[in-house]
XYZ file of C-alpha atoms in Angstrom:
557
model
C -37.828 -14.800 24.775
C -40.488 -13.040 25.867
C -44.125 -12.258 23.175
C -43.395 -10.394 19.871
C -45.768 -8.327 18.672
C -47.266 -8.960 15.107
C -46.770 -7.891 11.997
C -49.788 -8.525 10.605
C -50.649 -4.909 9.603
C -47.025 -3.167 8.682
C -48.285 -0.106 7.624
C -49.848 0.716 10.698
C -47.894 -0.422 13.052
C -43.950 0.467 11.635
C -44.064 2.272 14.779
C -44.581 -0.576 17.116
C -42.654 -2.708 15.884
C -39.488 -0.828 16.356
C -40.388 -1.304 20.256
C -41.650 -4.359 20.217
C -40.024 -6.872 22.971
C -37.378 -9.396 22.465
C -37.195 -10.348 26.105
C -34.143 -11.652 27.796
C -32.073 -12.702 24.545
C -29.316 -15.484 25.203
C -26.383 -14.026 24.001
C -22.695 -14.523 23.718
C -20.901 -11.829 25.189
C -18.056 -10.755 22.715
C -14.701 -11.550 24.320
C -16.243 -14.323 26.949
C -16.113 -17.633 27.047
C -19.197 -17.954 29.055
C -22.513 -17.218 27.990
C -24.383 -13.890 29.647
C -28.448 -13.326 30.277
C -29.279 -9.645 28.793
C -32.098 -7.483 27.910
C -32.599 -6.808 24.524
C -32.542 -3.516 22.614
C -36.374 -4.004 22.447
C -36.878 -3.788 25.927
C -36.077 0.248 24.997
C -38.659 2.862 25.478
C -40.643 3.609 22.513
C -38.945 7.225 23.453
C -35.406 5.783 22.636
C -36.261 4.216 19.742
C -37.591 7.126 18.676
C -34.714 9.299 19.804
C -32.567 7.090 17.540
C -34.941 7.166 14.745
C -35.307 11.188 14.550
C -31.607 11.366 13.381
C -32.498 9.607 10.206
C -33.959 11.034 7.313
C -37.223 10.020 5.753
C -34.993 8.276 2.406
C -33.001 6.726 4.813
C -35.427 5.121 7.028
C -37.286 3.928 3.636
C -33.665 2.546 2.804
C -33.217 0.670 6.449
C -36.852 -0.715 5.773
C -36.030 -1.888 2.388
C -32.501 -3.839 3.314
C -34.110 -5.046 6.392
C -37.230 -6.782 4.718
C -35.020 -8.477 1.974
C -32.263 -9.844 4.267
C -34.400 -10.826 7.600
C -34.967 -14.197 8.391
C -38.446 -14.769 10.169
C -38.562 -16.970 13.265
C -41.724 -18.089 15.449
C -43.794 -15.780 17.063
C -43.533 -13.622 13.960
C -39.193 -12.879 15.153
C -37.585 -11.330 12.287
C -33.742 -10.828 12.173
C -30.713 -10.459 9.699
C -28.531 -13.762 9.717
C -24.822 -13.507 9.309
C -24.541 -15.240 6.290
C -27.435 -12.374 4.471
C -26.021 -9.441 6.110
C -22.765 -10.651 4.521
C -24.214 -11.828 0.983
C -25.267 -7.950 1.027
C -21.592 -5.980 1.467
C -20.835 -8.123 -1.770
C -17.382 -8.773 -0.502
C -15.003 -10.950 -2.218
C -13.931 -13.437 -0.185
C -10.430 -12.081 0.247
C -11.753 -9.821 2.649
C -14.826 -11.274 4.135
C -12.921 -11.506 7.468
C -13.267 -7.971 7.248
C -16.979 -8.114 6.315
C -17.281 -10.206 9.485
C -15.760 -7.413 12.201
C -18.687 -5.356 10.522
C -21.142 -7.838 11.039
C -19.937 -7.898 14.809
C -20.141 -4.341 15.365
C -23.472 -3.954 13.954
C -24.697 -6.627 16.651
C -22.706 -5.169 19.728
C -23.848 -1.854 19.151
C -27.253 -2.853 18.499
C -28.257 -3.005 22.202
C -26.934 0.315 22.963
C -25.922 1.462 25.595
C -25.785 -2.230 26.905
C -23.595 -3.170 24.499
C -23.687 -6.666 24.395
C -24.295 -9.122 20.947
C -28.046 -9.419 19.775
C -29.869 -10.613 17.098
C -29.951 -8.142 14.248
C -33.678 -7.151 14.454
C -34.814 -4.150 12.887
C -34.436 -1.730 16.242
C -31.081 -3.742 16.968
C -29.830 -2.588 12.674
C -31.617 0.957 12.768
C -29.261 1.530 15.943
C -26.231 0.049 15.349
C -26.469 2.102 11.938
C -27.300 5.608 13.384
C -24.462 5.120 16.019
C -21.465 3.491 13.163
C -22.660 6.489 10.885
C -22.097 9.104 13.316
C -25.367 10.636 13.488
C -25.181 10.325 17.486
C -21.979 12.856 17.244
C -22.462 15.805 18.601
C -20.468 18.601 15.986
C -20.025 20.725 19.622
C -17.794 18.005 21.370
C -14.308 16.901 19.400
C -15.211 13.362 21.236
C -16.666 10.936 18.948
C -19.371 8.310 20.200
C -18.942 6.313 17.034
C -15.568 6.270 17.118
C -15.225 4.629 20.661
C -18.210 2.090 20.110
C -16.861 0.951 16.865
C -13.448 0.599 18.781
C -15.559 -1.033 21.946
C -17.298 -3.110 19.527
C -14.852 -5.408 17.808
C -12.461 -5.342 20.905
C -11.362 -9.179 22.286
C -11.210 -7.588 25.762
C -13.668 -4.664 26.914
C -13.182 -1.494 28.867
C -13.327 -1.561 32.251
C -16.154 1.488 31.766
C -18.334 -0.980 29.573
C -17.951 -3.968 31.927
C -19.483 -1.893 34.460
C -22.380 -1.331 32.103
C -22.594 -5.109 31.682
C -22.694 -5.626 35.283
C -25.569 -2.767 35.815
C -27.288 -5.061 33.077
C -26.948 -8.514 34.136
C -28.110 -7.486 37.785
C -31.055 -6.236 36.654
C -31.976 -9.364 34.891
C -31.451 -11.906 38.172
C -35.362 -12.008 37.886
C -35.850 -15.598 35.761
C -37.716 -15.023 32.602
C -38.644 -17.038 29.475
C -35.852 -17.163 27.288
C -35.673 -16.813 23.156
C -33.450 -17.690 20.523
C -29.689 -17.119 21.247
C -27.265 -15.684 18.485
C -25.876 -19.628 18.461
C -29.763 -20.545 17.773
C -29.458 -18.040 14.595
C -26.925 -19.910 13.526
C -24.335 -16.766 14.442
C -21.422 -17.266 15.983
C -17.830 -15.658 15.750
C -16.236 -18.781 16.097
C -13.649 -18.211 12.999
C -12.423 -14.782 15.264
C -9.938 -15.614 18.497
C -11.409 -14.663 21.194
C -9.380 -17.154 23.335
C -7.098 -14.861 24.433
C -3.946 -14.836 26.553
C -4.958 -12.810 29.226
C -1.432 -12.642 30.770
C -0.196 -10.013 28.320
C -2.931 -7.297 28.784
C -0.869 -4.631 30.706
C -2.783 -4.039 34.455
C -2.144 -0.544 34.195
C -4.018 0.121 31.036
C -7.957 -0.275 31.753
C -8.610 0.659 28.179
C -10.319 -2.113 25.261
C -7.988 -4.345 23.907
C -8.299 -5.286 19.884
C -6.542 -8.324 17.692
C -3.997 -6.806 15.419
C -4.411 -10.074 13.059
C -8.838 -7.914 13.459
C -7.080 -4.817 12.751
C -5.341 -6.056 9.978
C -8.271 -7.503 8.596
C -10.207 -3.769 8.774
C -7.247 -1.868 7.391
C -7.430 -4.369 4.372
C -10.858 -3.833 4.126
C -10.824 -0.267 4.128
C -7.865 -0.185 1.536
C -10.079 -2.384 -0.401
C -13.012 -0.420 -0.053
C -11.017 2.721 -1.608
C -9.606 0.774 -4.687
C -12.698 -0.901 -5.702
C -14.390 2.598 -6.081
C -11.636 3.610 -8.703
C -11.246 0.209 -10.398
C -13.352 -2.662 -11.110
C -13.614 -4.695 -8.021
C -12.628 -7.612 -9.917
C -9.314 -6.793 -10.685
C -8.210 -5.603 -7.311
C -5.468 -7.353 -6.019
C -5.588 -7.562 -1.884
C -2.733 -9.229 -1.587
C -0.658 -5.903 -1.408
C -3.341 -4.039 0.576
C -2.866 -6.648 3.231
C 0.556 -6.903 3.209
C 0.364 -2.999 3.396
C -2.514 -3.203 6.297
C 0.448 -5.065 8.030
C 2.958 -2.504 8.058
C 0.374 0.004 9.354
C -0.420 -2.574 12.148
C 3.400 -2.569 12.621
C 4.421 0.806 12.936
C 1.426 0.924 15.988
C 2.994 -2.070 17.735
C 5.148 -1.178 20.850
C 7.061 -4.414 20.452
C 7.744 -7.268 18.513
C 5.119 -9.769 18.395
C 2.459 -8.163 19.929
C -0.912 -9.530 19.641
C -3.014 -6.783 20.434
C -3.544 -2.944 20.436
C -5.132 -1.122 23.546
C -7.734 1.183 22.396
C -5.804 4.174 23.955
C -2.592 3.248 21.973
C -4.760 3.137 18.775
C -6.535 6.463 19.368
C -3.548 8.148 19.864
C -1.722 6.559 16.675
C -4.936 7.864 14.855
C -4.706 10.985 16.457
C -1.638 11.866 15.023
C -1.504 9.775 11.827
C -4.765 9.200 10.543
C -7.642 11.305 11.811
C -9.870 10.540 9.635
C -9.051 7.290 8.802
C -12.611 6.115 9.461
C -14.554 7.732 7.355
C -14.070 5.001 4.654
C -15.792 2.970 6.930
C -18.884 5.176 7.549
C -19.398 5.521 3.736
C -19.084 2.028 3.054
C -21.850 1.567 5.579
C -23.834 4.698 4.607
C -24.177 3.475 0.726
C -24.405 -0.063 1.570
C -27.557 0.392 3.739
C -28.598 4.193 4.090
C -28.625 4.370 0.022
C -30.073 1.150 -0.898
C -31.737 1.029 -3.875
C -31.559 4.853 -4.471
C -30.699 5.605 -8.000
C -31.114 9.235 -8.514
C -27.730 11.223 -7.947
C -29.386 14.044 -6.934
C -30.203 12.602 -4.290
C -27.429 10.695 -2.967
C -24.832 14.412 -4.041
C -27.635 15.721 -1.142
C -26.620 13.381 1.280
C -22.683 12.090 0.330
C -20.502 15.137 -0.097
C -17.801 15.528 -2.569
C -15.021 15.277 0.255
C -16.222 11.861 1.051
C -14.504 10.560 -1.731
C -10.511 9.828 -1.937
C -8.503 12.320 -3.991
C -5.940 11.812 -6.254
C -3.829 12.951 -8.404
C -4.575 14.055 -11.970
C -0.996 12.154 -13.242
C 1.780 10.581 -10.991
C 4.357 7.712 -10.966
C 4.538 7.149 -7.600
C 1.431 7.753 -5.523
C -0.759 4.433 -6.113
C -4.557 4.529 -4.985
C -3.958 2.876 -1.693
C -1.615 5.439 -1.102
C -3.949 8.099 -1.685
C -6.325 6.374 0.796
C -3.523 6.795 3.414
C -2.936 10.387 2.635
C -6.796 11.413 2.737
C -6.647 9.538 6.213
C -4.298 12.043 7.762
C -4.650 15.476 5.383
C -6.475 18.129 6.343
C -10.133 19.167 5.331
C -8.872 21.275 2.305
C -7.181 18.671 0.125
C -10.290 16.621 0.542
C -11.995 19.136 -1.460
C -10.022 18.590 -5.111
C -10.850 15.792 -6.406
C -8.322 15.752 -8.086
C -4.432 17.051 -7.704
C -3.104 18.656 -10.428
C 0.956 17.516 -10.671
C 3.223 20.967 -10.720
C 6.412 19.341 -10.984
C 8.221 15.866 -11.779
C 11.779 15.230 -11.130
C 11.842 12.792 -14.216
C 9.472 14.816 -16.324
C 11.077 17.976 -15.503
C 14.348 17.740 -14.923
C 16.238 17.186 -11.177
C 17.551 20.969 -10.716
C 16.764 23.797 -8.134
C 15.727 26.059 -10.802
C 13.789 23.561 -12.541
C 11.734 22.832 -9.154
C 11.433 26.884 -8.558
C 9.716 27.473 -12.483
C 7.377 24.839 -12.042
C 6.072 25.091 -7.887
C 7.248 28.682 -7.261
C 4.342 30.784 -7.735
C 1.339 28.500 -6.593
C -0.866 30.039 -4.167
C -2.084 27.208 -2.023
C -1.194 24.203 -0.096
C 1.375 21.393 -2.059
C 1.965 18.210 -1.177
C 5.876 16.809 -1.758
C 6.429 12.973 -2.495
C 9.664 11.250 -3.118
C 10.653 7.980 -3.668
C 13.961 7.461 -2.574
C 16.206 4.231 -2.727
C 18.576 2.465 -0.578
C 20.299 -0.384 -0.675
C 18.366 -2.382 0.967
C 14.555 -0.826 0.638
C 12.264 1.827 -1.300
C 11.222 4.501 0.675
C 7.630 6.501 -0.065
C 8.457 9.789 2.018
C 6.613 13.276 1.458
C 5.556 16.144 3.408
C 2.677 18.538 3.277
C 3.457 22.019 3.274
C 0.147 24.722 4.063
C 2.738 27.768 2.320
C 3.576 28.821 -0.951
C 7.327 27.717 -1.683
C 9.955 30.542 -1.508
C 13.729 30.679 -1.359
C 14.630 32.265 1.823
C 17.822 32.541 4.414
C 15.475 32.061 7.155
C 13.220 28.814 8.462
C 9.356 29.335 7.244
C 6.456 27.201 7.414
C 3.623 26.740 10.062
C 2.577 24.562 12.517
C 0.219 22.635 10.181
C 2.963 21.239 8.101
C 3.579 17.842 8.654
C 6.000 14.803 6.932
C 5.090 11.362 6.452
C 6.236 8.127 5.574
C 3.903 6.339 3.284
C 6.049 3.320 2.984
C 7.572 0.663 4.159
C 5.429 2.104 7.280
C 3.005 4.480 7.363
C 4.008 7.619 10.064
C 3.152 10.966 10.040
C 5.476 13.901 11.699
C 3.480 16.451 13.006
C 4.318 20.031 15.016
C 6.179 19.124 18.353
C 5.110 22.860 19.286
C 8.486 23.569 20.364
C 10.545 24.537 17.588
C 9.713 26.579 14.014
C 12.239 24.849 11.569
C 9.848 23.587 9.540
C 10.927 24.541 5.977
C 14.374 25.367 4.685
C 15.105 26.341 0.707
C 17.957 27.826 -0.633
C 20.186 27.076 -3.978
C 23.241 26.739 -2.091
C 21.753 24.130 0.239
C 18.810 22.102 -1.118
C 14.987 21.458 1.421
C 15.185 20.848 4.564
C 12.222 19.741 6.763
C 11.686 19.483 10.241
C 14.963 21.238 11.945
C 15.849 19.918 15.380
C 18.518 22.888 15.902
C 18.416 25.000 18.741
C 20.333 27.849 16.576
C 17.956 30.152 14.799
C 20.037 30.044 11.461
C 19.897 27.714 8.986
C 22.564 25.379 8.557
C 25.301 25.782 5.309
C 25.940 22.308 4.323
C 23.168 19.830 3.843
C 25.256 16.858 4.659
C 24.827 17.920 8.325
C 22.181 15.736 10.251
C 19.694 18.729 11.088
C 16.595 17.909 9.365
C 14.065 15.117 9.581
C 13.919 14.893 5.602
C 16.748 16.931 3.286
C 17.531 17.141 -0.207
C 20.525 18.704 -1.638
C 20.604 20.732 -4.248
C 20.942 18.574 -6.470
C 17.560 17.186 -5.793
C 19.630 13.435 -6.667
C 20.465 12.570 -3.165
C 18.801 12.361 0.588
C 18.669 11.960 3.807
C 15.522 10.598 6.098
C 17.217 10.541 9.655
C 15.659 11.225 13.374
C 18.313 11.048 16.377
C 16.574 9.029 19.668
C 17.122 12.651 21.433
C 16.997 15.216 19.269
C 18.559 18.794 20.524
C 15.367 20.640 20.251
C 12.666 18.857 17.398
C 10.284 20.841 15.110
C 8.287 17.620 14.275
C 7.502 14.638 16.559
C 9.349 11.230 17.221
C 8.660 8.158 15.188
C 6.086 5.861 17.037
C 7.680 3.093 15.155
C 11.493 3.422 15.741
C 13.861 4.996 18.329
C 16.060 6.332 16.269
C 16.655 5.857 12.260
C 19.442 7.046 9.505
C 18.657 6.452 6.038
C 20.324 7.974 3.289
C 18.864 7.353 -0.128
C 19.349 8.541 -3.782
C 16.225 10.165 -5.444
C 14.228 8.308 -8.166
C 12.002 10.660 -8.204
C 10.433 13.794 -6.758
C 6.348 14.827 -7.496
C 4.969 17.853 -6.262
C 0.968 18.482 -6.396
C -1.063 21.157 -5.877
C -3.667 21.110 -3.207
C -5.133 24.609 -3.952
C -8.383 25.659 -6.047
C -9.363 25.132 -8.911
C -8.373 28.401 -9.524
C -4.829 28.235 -7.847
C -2.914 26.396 -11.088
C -4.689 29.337 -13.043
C -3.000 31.951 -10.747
C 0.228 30.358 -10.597
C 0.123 30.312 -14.877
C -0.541 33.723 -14.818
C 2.086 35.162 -12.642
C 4.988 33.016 -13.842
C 3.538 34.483 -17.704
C 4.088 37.956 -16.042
C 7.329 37.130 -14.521
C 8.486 36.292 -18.117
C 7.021 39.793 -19.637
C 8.700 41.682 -17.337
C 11.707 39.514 -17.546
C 11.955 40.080 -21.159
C 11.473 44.127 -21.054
C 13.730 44.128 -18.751
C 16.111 42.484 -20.867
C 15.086 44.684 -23.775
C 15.858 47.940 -22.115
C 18.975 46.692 -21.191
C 20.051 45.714 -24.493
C 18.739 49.546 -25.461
C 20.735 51.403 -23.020
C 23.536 49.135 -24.171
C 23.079 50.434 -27.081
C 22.566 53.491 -26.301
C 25.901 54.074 -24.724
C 27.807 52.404 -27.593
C 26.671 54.933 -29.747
C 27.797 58.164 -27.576
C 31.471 56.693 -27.138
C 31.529 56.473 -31.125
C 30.576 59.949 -31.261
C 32.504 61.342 -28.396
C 35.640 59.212 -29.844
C 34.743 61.136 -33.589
C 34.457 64.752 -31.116
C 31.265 64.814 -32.765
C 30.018 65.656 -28.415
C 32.267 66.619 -25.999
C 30.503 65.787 -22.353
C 32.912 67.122 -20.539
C 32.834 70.615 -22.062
C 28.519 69.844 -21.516
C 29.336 69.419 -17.881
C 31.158 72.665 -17.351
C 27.889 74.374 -19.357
């Protein structure tokens, strides 16, 4: 390793030392066996360093400093880094999910020698980088590609891209020049030894040039994630993980193209999280943000300046069947405006209120936002966590309604979400005589008359008591896309129960209050002048009958 400079006078020189040289670090390459000479992040222009250091602001710079100096380890020649075993000590993990803690711990040192992308000590340029980048501060809001998303992706991957190979070659030929070399991650005492890398390279398809991750890693970061959601609304303590894992599972599951699999290709996973979680990993980024970028900041005004409300899950103000976790999984794949209540307010419960048509239509009828349907059905051989998110006030109707940004899901035993094929508009059918209906695969334009007929992705009859959850391998012309986890399915279920929330305003459960209290004012006058004119006509057959008025004789007048 080449000289380091000083750090005798820190005041002066913060500058400085952010480019200061850690020549030729010995590194294991992530996904190697063998061992692979690189340049270290150091070796940067001041410039870059810089460039990196600009998207920070002032607190959070102070708050990189201030992590940095209490978890580095110092090393001869005045070499400071952050050991595996601190960085660690600092998420305050429990050790239920420490493998998770570790994946972090590997992405942080990957990306710290961006754009070369190979492991490095975690010195302060190597941390300050790896942070800007798994924040997303290197995003540009113009392009709908995300840098941090396909680094952190790159970064804990068993087998690279072929793109970032080529970067690794570019590197390691311009490093055939012999210099002095340092400490080596294995010197530091890091390793990765308790993540399998020893691969079977025989199953990687040929065809698909894409990274390659563990699912056993990805279960491990869904965990973590779920983990990281429940242990903001409970004490961390008394958080169970053995049902987040066995839930990360089934997530990893429903992306697997066949049984067995070991490992996801980074274009299968983007386009899972395309569709069913897009922002699944902004968890992640907060975790990171208030672990580091907030450290030791106290004052709320502050960190309200920098975290925004919509950061945090939502969930609902009452419910008996959506848990935390799956509120994590919902704010992963709903869009921007039910991030912004905190809280859902619950408009209707089948066991509160009664499983009826009407008793749905008094209590969801009349809301002027977005609602979001869950059931939980049951078979006879499984529970089923099914919903759908519909962007339209309810309404009965002969006709199909809805819009392209209403979706279904399946929350459990797998977690799917049916969005717009594109190609069809049945996304919505109510009516008393024939129950919901969502996602219509018919090519006729009229609804169907009997629920019992296999039309819909997810039906209720009107009853609101029984179900059907069913997608046909080749469906006639479908409103909502195939499941990436099954060919074909058929499961009809009985309803336990039925929640609907609102995903509105504030103000929207205050509109929907007032105009069902109208409703009933003019309902009643109605009824009152009725009653009057009932009356009213009583009274002039008594009197014609008694020839007290003869309106025939008034006629001929």
């Amino acid at each position: 390793m080449g000289q380091h400079q000083s750090n005798q006078n820190r005041a002066k020189n913060d500058e400085d030392k952010q480019s200061s040289h850690i020549d030729n670090v010995s590194t294991l390459s992530l996904g190697r066996k063998s061992t692979t000479e690189c340049s270290s992040l150091g070796e940067r222009s001041t410039a870059t360093v810089r460039q990196f250091k600009r998207k920070l602001k002032r607190i959070e710079l102070y708050s990189l400093h201030q992590v940095f100096d209490e978890l580095k380890t110092e090393y001869p020649d005045s070499f400071e880094c952050i050991e595996a075993k601190k960085f660690l000590e600092h998420l305050n993990l429990p050790s239920s999910v420490e493998q998770g803690g570790i994946l972090l711990f590997k992405s942080f040192s990957y990306l710290g020698s961006y754009p070369q992308c190979t492991a490095v000590p975690l010195t302060f340029d190597a941390f300050l980088t790896a942070f800007v980048l798994l924040t997303g501060k290197m995003d540009s809001s113009d392009s709908p590609e995300s840098l941090f998303e396909d680094m952190f992706f790159e970064s804990l991957a068993v087998v690279h891209s072929k793109k970032q190979e080529a970067v690794e070659e570019v590197v390691k030929e311009a490093e055939e020049e012999p210099k002095n070399k340092g400490l080596s991650l294995a010197d530091l005492g890091v390793t990765f030894d308790d993540l399998d890398f020893d691969v079977d390279k025989k199953s990687i398809s040929t065809d698909d040039t894409s990274a390659m991750m563990l699912c056993s890693d990805l279960v491990e970061l869904f965990t973590l994630m779920l983990y990281i959601v429940v242990s903001e609304k409970k004490d961390p303590g008394q958080v169970d993980v053995d049902p987040l894992r066995s839930m990360a599972r089934n997530i990893v599951s429903g992306m697997q193209t066949e049984q067995g699999q070991e490992r996801i290709s980074q274009r299968h996973f983007f386009a899972w999280k395309g569709r069913n979680a897009p922002l699944l990993f902004k968890t992640i980024q907060l975790f990171i943000y208030g672990k580091f970028g907030l450290s030791g900041q106290s004052s709320l005004t502050t960190v309200s300046d920098i975290i925004l409300p919509e950061d945090i899950v939502s969930t609902p103000d009452v419910s008996d069947i959506l848990t935390i976790p799956y509120c994590a999984l919902l704010c992963w794949c709903l869009p921007d405006i039910a991030s912004r209540i905190k809280e859902w307010p619950r408009l209707y419960s089948g066991d509160k209120d009664g499983f009826s048509m009407n008793r749905y239509e008094s209590h969801v009828f009349r809301y002027p936002g977005p609602t979001l349907m869950l059931i939980r059905g049951e078979t006879a051989d499984t529970t089923l966590i099914l919903g759908a998110y519909i962007s339209e006030p309810w309404k009965q109707s002969r006709q199909y309604w809805g819009h392209d940004d209403c979706f279904v899901f399946e929350l459990w035993p797998t977690f799917q979400v049916y969005r717009s094929t594109g190609r069809n508009n049945q996304y919505v059918y109510y009516h008393d005589d024939f129950g919901i209906g969502m996602g219509g695969t018919s090519k006729s334009s009229a609804p169907p008359k009997h629920s019992q007929l296999p039309t819909f992705l997810l039906m209720l009859d009107n009853t609101l008591q029984q179900g059907v959850y069913a997608q046909e391998r080749y469906p006639a012309l479908a409103t909502l896309d195939q499941s990436m986890a099954q060919n074909s399915f058929d499961y009809h279920f009985e309803t336990a129960n039925i929640e609907v929330f609102g995903l509105g305003s504030e103000k929207a459960r205050q509109v929907q209050e007032r105009e069902w209290e109208f409703e009933k004012r003019e309902a009643m006058r109605r009824a009152g002048l009725q009653f009057r004119q009932a009356d009213q006509s009583v009274d002039r057959e008594l009197l014609r009958m008694a020839g007290i008025i003869n309106d025939e004789a008034r006629q001929e007048r």
